Amino acid sequence: MNGLDAGRAGLRGERRNVDATARIEAAFRDAGVTGRLHAADIDTGREVGVRGGEPMVLASVFKVPLLVAFYRSAAAGLLDPTEPVTLRPGERSMGPTGVSAMLDEVRMSLRDLACLMITVSDNAAADALLDRVGIEEVNATSARLGLPGLRVETNGRDLHAGLLADSGAGSLGELWGRLDEPGMLGRLSALDPARTSRGTPAEMTRLLGLIWRDEAAPGGECAAMRRLFGLQVWPHRLSSGFPYDDVLVSGKTGTLLTIRNEVGVVEYPDGGRYAVAVSTRSLLPIAVLPQADAVIGTAARIAVESLRRRPSGS
């Protein structure tokens, strides 16, 4: 390809990206959300984004950098992944899934806590693992991997307590009932990326790329992480955009009041691998909003399809 042909191919690629971003923006508007997205070809580096460099509230996506720090610490011999932990009723973090929802004392290994943290987004498991690894180590790990803007600021216990303190509500149920009060959303530090755990969609896709290329940790540990992402049980967000038996979607969701996130990797049978991070904020203070969930898959599919169109002349 000569210089002129390369220039034309580049312009065509730019036009495809512009078309994809316009379609993604339209999908966000139709779903009644504002959104951020970044998608990248893990092997070529080609990318497409919609405000992908702007910080997003991580919510439960903070469990991804925590998982990386855990497995790196295990590989370095700083902790034993089979170390048993006892989680007692009344002492563990609240949540609707996993150990958080159980009534009796539970004893399991650190690596099994990591499994519940990723596959069903268990808050109690995540906080127990974070207590063992340490927030400082999680953030230091992200910095070592070239992602200093990816920051975990709090655990699930303190996040929940902060929501109640900021709102003056006595429970999350009461808070949901008062979300439409004037100024309420602005008072909640947990919804402000400047005051809570944060990172950009582009940073999240870079981290996923490191995991999938065996660069975030030794190969065995990266394989263990990929296995857990592949076992996530939620099909209603990222996976909904790729309803094909031969396409593998691995991911991690994050939900906090009006914020709905998912980051993950989409793998095609031809070997194509695409890291995607989507963060949305609903304009309506409603807990069940199917269109806000589904648009994550729609936007991801548009982005990945754009990346899969090979540049003309290549």
Coordinates of C-alpha atoms in Angstrom, one line a residue:
M1 CA 0.0 0.0 0.0
N2 CA 1.5 3.4 -1.0
G3 CA 1.2 6.6 1.1
L4 CA -1.9 7.8 -0.7
D5 CA -3.7 4.5 -0.3
A6 CA -2.8 4.4 3.3
G7 CA -4.1 7.9 3.8
R8 CA -7.4 6.9 2.2
A9 CA -7.7 3.8 4.3
G10 CA -7.1 5.9 7.4
L11 CA -9.8 8.3 6.5
R12 CA -12.3 5.5 5.8
G13 CA -11.4 4.0 9.2
E14 CA -12.0 7.4 10.9
R15 CA -15.4 7.7 9.1
R16 CA -16.3 4.2 10.4
N17 CA -15.4 5.3 14.0
V18 CA -17.4 8.5 13.6
D19 CA -20.4 6.4 12.4
A20 CA -20.0 4.0 15.3
T21 CA -19.8 6.7 17.9
A22 CA -22.8 8.4 16.5
R23 CA -24.8 5.2 16.7
I24 CA -23.6 4.5 20.2
E25 CA -24.7 8.0 21.3
A26 CA -28.1 7.5 19.7
A27 CA -28.5 4.2 21.5
F28 CA -27.7 5.9 24.8
R29 CA -30.2 8.6 24.2
D30 CA -32.9 6.2 23.2
A31 CA -32.4 4.2 26.4
G32 CA -32.6 7.3 28.5
V33 CA -29.1 7.2 29.8
T34 CA -25.8 9.1 29.5
G35 CA -22.9 6.9 28.8
R36 CA -19.2 6.3 28.4
L37 CA -17.6 3.5 26.3
H38 CA -14.2 2.3 25.2
A39 CA -13.5 -0.8 23.1
A40 CA -10.2 -2.1 21.9
D41 CA -8.9 -4.9 19.8
I42 CA -6.7 -6.7 22.4
D43 CA -4.2 -7.8 19.7
T44 CA -3.9 -4.9 17.3
G45 CA -4.7 -1.9 19.6
R46 CA -7.4 -0.5 17.3
E47 CA -10.0 1.3 19.5
V48 CA -13.2 3.2 19.5
G49 CA -14.6 5.3 22.3
V50 CA -17.3 7.6 23.4
R51 CA -15.9 9.8 26.3
G52 CA -13.7 6.8 27.0
G53 CA -11.1 8.9 28.7
E54 CA -13.5 10.4 31.2
P55 CA -13.6 9.0 34.8
M56 CA -16.5 6.7 35.7
V57 CA -17.8 5.5 39.0
L58 CA -16.5 2.0 39.3
A59 CA -19.2 0.6 41.6
S60 CA -18.6 -3.2 41.7
V61 CA -16.2 -3.0 38.8
F62 CA -13.6 -2.1 41.6
K63 CA -13.5 -5.9 42.1
V64 CA -11.5 -6.2 38.8
P65 CA -8.4 -4.3 40.0
L66 CA -8.8 -6.0 43.4
L67 CA -8.7 -9.4 41.6
V68 CA -5.5 -8.5 39.8
A69 CA -3.8 -7.4 43.0
F70 CA -4.9 -10.6 44.7
Y71 CA -3.5 -12.9 42.1
R72 CA -0.3 -10.9 41.7
S73 CA 0.2 -11.0 45.5
A74 CA -0.4 -14.8 45.4
A75 CA 2.1 -15.2 42.6
A76 CA 4.7 -13.2 44.6
G77 CA 4.2 -15.4 47.6
L78 CA 2.8 -12.6 49.7
L79 CA -0.4 -14.6 50.5
D80 CA -1.7 -18.1 50.2
P81 CA -4.8 -18.3 47.9
T82 CA -5.9 -21.3 49.9
E83 CA -5.8 -19.5 53.2
P84 CA -9.1 -20.0 55.0
V85 CA -11.3 -17.1 56.1
T86 CA -14.3 -17.2 58.4
L87 CA -17.1 -14.8 57.7
R88 CA -19.6 -14.5 60.6
P89 CA -23.1 -13.2 60.5
G90 CA -23.4 -9.6 61.6
E91 CA -19.8 -8.9 60.7
R92 CA -19.9 -9.1 56.9
S93 CA -20.9 -6.6 54.3
M94 CA -24.5 -6.3 53.1
G95 CA -25.6 -7.4 49.6
P96 CA -28.1 -9.5 47.7
T97 CA -25.9 -12.4 46.6
G98 CA -23.4 -15.0 47.8
V99 CA -22.1 -14.9 51.4
S100 CA -23.8 -11.5 51.9
A101 CA -27.2 -13.1 51.6
M102 CA -26.4 -16.1 53.9
L103 CA -27.5 -16.5 57.5
D104 CA -24.9 -18.7 59.0
E105 CA -21.2 -18.7 59.5
V106 CA -19.2 -19.4 56.4
R107 CA -15.6 -20.5 56.0
M108 CA -13.8 -20.6 52.7
S109 CA -10.5 -19.9 51.0
L110 CA -9.3 -16.6 49.7
R111 CA -9.5 -17.8 46.1
D112 CA -13.1 -19.0 46.6
L113 CA -14.0 -15.6 48.0
A114 CA -12.5 -14.2 44.7
C115 CA -14.7 -16.6 42.8
L116 CA -17.9 -15.3 44.5
M117 CA -16.7 -11.7 44.2
I118 CA -16.5 -12.0 40.4
T119 CA -19.2 -14.5 39.4
V120 CA -22.1 -13.2 41.6
S121 CA -20.6 -9.8 42.7
D122 CA -20.6 -10.9 46.4
N123 CA -19.9 -7.8 48.5
A124 CA -19.0 -9.7 51.7
A125 CA -16.5 -11.8 49.7
A126 CA -15.0 -8.7 48.1
D127 CA -14.6 -6.8 51.4
A128 CA -13.0 -9.8 53.1
L129 CA -10.5 -10.1 50.2
L130 CA -9.9 -6.4 50.2
D131 CA -9.2 -6.5 53.9
R132 CA -6.5 -9.2 53.2
V133 CA -4.9 -7.6 50.2
G134 CA -5.2 -3.9 51.3
I135 CA -6.5 -0.9 49.3
E136 CA -3.0 0.5 49.2
E137 CA -1.7 -2.6 47.4
V138 CA -4.6 -2.6 45.0
N139 CA -3.8 1.0 44.0
A140 CA -0.1 0.4 43.9
T141 CA -0.7 -2.6 41.6
S142 CA -2.7 -0.5 39.2
A143 CA 0.1 2.1 39.2
R144 CA 2.7 -0.5 38.5
L145 CA 0.6 -1.7 35.5
G146 CA 0.6 1.9 34.1
L147 CA -2.9 2.7 35.3
P148 CA -2.4 5.3 38.1
G149 CA -5.8 6.9 37.5
L150 CA -7.6 3.6 38.4
R151 CA -8.2 4.1 42.1
V152 CA -10.1 2.1 44.7
E153 CA -11.1 4.5 47.5
T154 CA -13.4 2.5 49.8
N155 CA -14.8 -0.9 50.5
G156 CA -18.5 -2.0 50.3
R157 CA -19.2 -1.5 54.0
D158 CA -18.0 2.2 53.9
L159 CA -19.7 2.8 50.6
H160 CA -23.0 1.7 52.0
A161 CA -22.5 3.8 55.2
G162 CA -21.6 6.8 53.1
L163 CA -24.7 6.6 51.0
L164 CA -26.8 6.7 54.2
A165 CA -24.8 9.5 55.8
D166 CA -24.9 11.7 52.7
S167 CA -28.6 11.2 52.2
G168 CA -29.8 11.1 55.7
A169 CA -31.8 8.0 54.9
G170 CA -32.1 5.1 57.3
S171 CA -31.9 2.4 54.7
L172 CA -31.2 1.9 51.0
G173 CA -34.9 1.3 50.5
E174 CA -35.7 4.7 51.9
L175 CA -32.9 6.2 49.8
W176 CA -34.4 4.8 46.6
G177 CA -37.7 6.4 47.6
R178 CA -36.0 9.8 48.0
L179 CA -33.7 9.8 45.0
D180 CA -35.9 12.3 43.1
E181 CA -35.7 14.9 45.9
P182 CA -34.1 18.1 44.6
G183 CA -30.3 18.0 45.0
M184 CA -30.2 14.4 46.4
L185 CA -28.1 12.8 43.6
G186 CA -25.6 15.6 43.9
R187 CA -25.1 15.0 47.6
L188 CA -24.1 11.4 47.2
S189 CA -20.3 11.1 47.1
A190 CA -20.6 7.5 45.9
L191 CA -22.0 8.8 42.6
D192 CA -19.2 11.3 42.0
P193 CA -16.1 9.9 40.4
A194 CA -14.0 12.6 42.1
R195 CA -15.0 11.3 45.5
T196 CA -15.2 7.5 45.1
S197 CA -13.6 4.5 43.4
R198 CA -13.0 5.5 39.8
G199 CA -11.3 4.8 36.5
T200 CA -11.9 5.6 32.9
P201 CA -13.3 3.1 30.4
A202 CA -10.0 3.2 28.5
E203 CA -8.1 2.2 31.7
M204 CA -10.5 -0.7 32.2
T205 CA -10.0 -2.0 28.7
R206 CA -6.2 -1.7 29.1
L207 CA -6.4 -3.7 32.3
L208 CA -8.5 -6.4 30.6
G209 CA -6.1 -6.5 27.7
L210 CA -3.2 -7.1 30.1
I211 CA -5.1 -10.0 31.7
W212 CA -6.0 -11.6 28.3
R213 CA -2.4 -11.2 27.1
D214 CA -0.9 -12.8 30.3
E215 CA 0.7 -9.4 31.1
A216 CA -1.2 -8.5 34.3
A217 CA 0.3 -11.4 36.2
P218 CA 2.0 -14.8 35.4
G219 CA 0.2 -16.9 32.9
G220 CA -1.4 -19.3 35.4
E221 CA -2.8 -16.4 37.4
C222 CA -4.2 -14.6 34.3
A223 CA -5.8 -17.9 33.2
A224 CA -7.5 -18.2 36.6
M225 CA -8.8 -14.6 36.3
R226 CA -10.2 -15.2 32.8
R227 CA -12.0 -18.3 34.1
L228 CA -13.8 -16.3 36.8
F229 CA -14.9 -13.6 34.3
G230 CA -16.2 -16.3 32.1
L231 CA -18.4 -17.7 34.9
Q232 CA -20.2 -14.4 35.7
V233 CA -23.9 -15.2 35.9
W234 CA -25.5 -12.0 34.6
P235 CA -26.6 -12.2 31.0
H236 CA -28.6 -8.9 30.7
R237 CA -25.9 -6.4 29.9
L238 CA -22.8 -7.0 27.9
S239 CA -23.8 -10.6 26.9
S240 CA -27.1 -9.4 25.6
G241 CA -25.4 -7.8 22.6
F242 CA -23.7 -11.0 21.5
P243 CA -26.4 -13.8 21.5
Y244 CA -24.3 -16.3 19.6
D245 CA -23.3 -19.8 20.7
D246 CA -19.8 -19.4 19.3
V247 CA -19.0 -16.0 20.8
L248 CA -17.6 -16.0 24.4
V249 CA -18.4 -13.0 26.6
S250 CA -16.6 -12.7 29.9
G251 CA -17.2 -9.8 32.2
K252 CA -17.9 -8.0 35.5
T253 CA -20.9 -5.8 36.2
G254 CA -21.2 -2.8 38.5
T255 CA -24.5 -1.3 39.8
L256 CA -25.0 1.6 42.2
L257 CA -28.4 3.3 42.2
T258 CA -28.7 5.0 38.8
I259 CA -25.3 3.8 37.6
R260 CA -25.0 0.6 35.5
N261 CA -21.6 -0.7 34.3
E262 CA -20.1 -3.7 32.7
V263 CA -16.5 -4.3 31.6
G264 CA -15.5 -7.5 29.7
V265 CA -14.0 -9.3 26.8
V266 CA -15.7 -10.6 23.7
E267 CA -14.0 -13.4 21.9
Y268 CA -14.9 -14.7 18.4
P269 CA -14.2 -18.1 16.9
D270 CA -11.8 -16.5 14.4
G271 CA -9.5 -15.5 17.3
G272 CA -10.7 -11.9 17.5
R273 CA -10.6 -10.5 21.1
Y274 CA -12.1 -7.2 22.1
A275 CA -12.0 -5.5 25.5
V276 CA -15.1 -3.4 26.2
A277 CA -16.0 -1.1 29.1
V278 CA -19.4 0.7 29.3
S279 CA -20.7 2.9 32.0
T280 CA -24.2 4.4 32.0
R281 CA -26.1 6.7 34.3
S282 CA -29.9 6.6 34.1
L283 CA -31.9 9.8 33.9
L284 CA -34.6 8.2 35.9
P285 CA -34.2 7.1 39.6
I286 CA -35.7 3.6 38.9
A287 CA -34.2 0.4 40.1
V288 CA -35.6 -1.8 37.4
L289 CA -34.9 -0.3 34.0
P290 CA -34.4 -3.0 31.3
Q291 CA -33.5 -0.6 28.5
A292 CA -30.7 0.8 30.6
D293 CA -29.3 -2.7 31.0
A294 CA -29.7 -3.7 27.4
V295 CA -28.1 -0.6 25.9
I296 CA -24.8 -1.8 27.4
G297 CA -24.9 -4.8 25.1
T298 CA -26.2 -2.7 22.2
A299 CA -23.4 -0.1 22.5
A300 CA -20.7 -2.8 22.9
R301 CA -21.9 -4.7 19.8
I302 CA -21.8 -1.5 17.7
A303 CA -18.2 -0.8 19.0
V304 CA -17.0 -4.3 18.4
E305 CA -18.5 -4.6 15.0
S306 CA -16.7 -1.4 14.0
L307 CA -13.4 -2.8 15.2
R308 CA -14.0 -6.1 13.3
R309 CA -14.4 -4.3 10.0
R310 CA -10.9 -4.5 8.5
P311 CA -9.5 -1.3 7.1
S312 CA -9.7 -1.2 3.3
G313 CA -6.5 -2.2 1.6
S314 CA -5.2 -4.2 4.6

